[in-house]
């Protein structure tokens, strides 16, 4: 009986030691503070484990989020596509000169493209937009522009706070 247990232990140890354990925390409706903490941790993970993809030089060279970056960040850092996009935007803001109008324009377009994606509208999704506010934003260009502008300002302030906290954390 002891020999059988030892054999079972020998076969089970390599199997279980190869499994990587990491906690999974799902927040359905996270608060702003939770989102900020998640962004800060995600930024740290990406810059620590994927410095070649999230470095200043790499971001300024590509100037857009690539499929390769998304796949590697998913595999290595275990982030969702939405989190990867947010981290990329934060790294993009960190990499550019805020006083350079052209670079800020590229950043603004990158952020607004992400914000605009849920509002893109076609006939198949028309029935899915049960919220009248979303439908109004999807159909009325003036409301959409105002919404995107206010959301962009909020995102910019949020990212600047994240970068300040990240710089303080690094020191």
PDB file of N, CA and C in Angstrom, residues 1 8 11 14 37 40 52 55-56 61 68 71 73 81 91 97-98 103 115 123 128 131 142 145 161 165:
ATOM      1  N   UNK A   1       0.826  -1.200   0.000  1.00  0.00           N
ATOM      2  CA  UNK A   1       0.000   0.000   0.000  1.00  0.00           C
ATOM      3  C   UNK A   1       0.866   1.258   0.000  1.00  0.00           C
ATOM      4  N   UNK A   8       1.918   6.981  -6.844  1.00  0.00           N
ATOM      5  CA  UNK A   8       0.915   7.997  -7.161  1.00  0.00           C
ATOM      6  C   UNK A   8       1.483   9.387  -6.898  1.00  0.00           C
ATOM      7  N   UNK A  11       3.835  10.503  -9.681  1.00  0.00           N
ATOM      8  CA  UNK A  11       3.160  10.914 -10.913  1.00  0.00           C
ATOM      9  C   UNK A  11       2.369  12.211 -10.744  1.00  0.00           C
ATOM     10  N   UNK A  14       4.795  16.174 -10.555  1.00  0.00           N
ATOM     11  CA  UNK A  14       5.109  16.990 -11.737  1.00  0.00           C
ATOM     12  C   UNK A  14       3.866  17.636 -12.350  1.00  0.00           C
ATOM     13  N   UNK A  37      -6.989  51.223  -9.106  1.00  0.00           N
ATOM     14  CA  UNK A  37      -6.061  50.236  -8.555  1.00  0.00           C
ATOM     15  C   UNK A  37      -5.738  49.166  -9.590  1.00  0.00           C
ATOM     16  N   UNK A  40      -3.395  50.566 -12.166  1.00  0.00           N
ATOM     17  CA  UNK A  40      -2.048  50.716 -11.616  1.00  0.00           C
ATOM     18  C   UNK A  40      -1.322  49.370 -11.580  1.00  0.00           C
ATOM     19  N   UNK A  52       9.585  45.172 -23.511  1.00  0.00           N
ATOM     20  CA  UNK A  52       9.832  45.412 -24.940  1.00  0.00           C
ATOM     21  C   UNK A  52       8.586  45.900 -25.666  1.00  0.00           C
ATOM     22  N   UNK A  55       7.435  49.692 -23.672  1.00  0.00           N
ATOM     23  CA  UNK A  55       8.457  50.718 -23.454  1.00  0.00           C
ATOM     24  C   UNK A  55       8.121  51.964 -24.269  1.00  0.00           C
ATOM     25  N   UNK A  56       8.730  53.064 -23.899  1.00  0.00           N
ATOM     26  CA  UNK A  56       8.493  54.339 -24.589  1.00  0.00           C
ATOM     27  C   UNK A  56       8.854  54.225 -26.069  1.00  0.00           C
ATOM     28  N   UNK A  61       7.168  53.985 -31.640  1.00  0.00           N
ATOM     29  CA  UNK A  61       7.472  53.419 -32.949  1.00  0.00           C
ATOM     30  C   UNK A  61       6.214  52.874 -33.628  1.00  0.00           C
ATOM     31  N   UNK A  68      -0.205  41.374 -31.676  1.00  0.00           N
ATOM     32  CA  UNK A  68       0.891  40.704 -30.966  1.00  0.00           C
ATOM     33  C   UNK A  68       0.960  41.177 -29.511  1.00  0.00           C
ATOM     34  N   UNK A  71      -2.033  39.688 -27.565  1.00  0.00           N
ATOM     35  CA  UNK A  71      -1.878  38.258 -27.285  1.00  0.00           C
ATOM     36  C   UNK A  71      -0.828  38.000 -26.208  1.00  0.00           C
ATOM     37  N   UNK A  73       0.224  40.090 -23.852  1.00  0.00           N
ATOM     38  CA  UNK A  73      -0.252  40.600 -22.562  1.00  0.00           C
ATOM     39  C   UNK A  73      -1.325  39.685 -21.980  1.00  0.00           C
ATOM     40  N   UNK A  81      -8.745  42.202 -22.898  1.00  0.00           N
ATOM     41  CA  UNK A  81      -8.435  43.124 -23.990  1.00  0.00           C
ATOM     42  C   UNK A  81      -8.699  44.571 -23.572  1.00  0.00           C
ATOM     43  N   UNK A  91       0.446  53.998 -21.046  1.00  0.00           N
ATOM     44  CA  UNK A  91       1.853  53.992 -21.482  1.00  0.00           C
ATOM     45  C   UNK A  91       2.078  54.992 -22.610  1.00  0.00           C
ATOM     46  N   UNK A  97       5.172  63.731 -25.231  1.00  0.00           N
ATOM     47  CA  UNK A  97       5.336  65.072 -24.676  1.00  0.00           C
ATOM     48  C   UNK A  97       3.949  65.721 -24.670  1.00  0.00           C
ATOM     49  N   UNK A  98       3.456  66.061 -23.507  1.00  0.00           N
ATOM     50  CA  UNK A  98       2.096  66.602 -23.384  1.00  0.00           C
ATOM     51  C   UNK A  98       1.957  67.941 -24.101  1.00  0.00           C
ATOM     52  N   UNK A 103       1.246  64.844 -30.921  1.00  0.00           N
ATOM     53  CA  UNK A 103       1.241  63.647 -30.084  1.00  0.00           C
ATOM     54  C   UNK A 103      -0.017  63.583 -29.220  1.00  0.00           C
ATOM     55  N   UNK A 115     -13.495  54.696 -26.706  1.00  0.00           N
ATOM     56  CA  UNK A 115     -14.762  55.147 -26.122  1.00  0.00           C
ATOM     57  C   UNK A 115     -15.913  55.070 -27.122  1.00  0.00           C
ATOM     58  N   UNK A 123     -27.755  47.973 -37.906  1.00  0.00           N
ATOM     59  CA  UNK A 123     -29.138  47.508 -37.783  1.00  0.00           C
ATOM     60  C   UNK A 123     -29.268  46.289 -36.880  1.00  0.00           C
ATOM     61  N   UNK A 128     -30.432  45.596 -29.627  1.00  0.00           N
ATOM     62  CA  UNK A 128     -29.686  45.335 -28.401  1.00  0.00           C
ATOM     63  C   UNK A 128     -29.541  46.588 -27.542  1.00  0.00           C
ATOM     64  N   UNK A 131     -31.093  50.686 -23.760  1.00  0.00           N
ATOM     65  CA  UNK A 131     -30.956  51.931 -23.013  1.00  0.00           C
ATOM     66  C   UNK A 131     -31.174  53.114 -23.954  1.00  0.00           C
ATOM     67  N   UNK A 142     -24.257  65.305 -32.293  1.00  0.00           N
ATOM     68  CA  UNK A 142     -23.894  66.355 -31.330  1.00  0.00           C
ATOM     69  C   UNK A 142     -23.782  65.798 -29.907  1.00  0.00           C
ATOM     70  N   UNK A 145     -20.586  63.698 -29.713  1.00  0.00           N
ATOM     71  CA  UNK A 145     -19.367  64.509 -29.606  1.00  0.00           C
ATOM     72  C   UNK A 145     -19.194  65.050 -28.193  1.00  0.00           C
ATOM     73  N   UNK A 161      -3.585  60.767 -12.934  1.00  0.00           N
ATOM     74  CA  UNK A 161      -3.536  60.325 -11.534  1.00  0.00           C
ATOM     75  C   UNK A 161      -2.826  58.977 -11.408  1.00  0.00           C
ATOM     76  N   UNK A 165       0.663  58.266  -9.341  1.00  0.00           N
ATOM     77  CA  UNK A 165       0.757  57.201  -8.338  1.00  0.00           C
ATOM     78  C   UNK A 165       1.836  56.191  -8.729  1.00  0.00           C
TER      79      UNK A 165
END
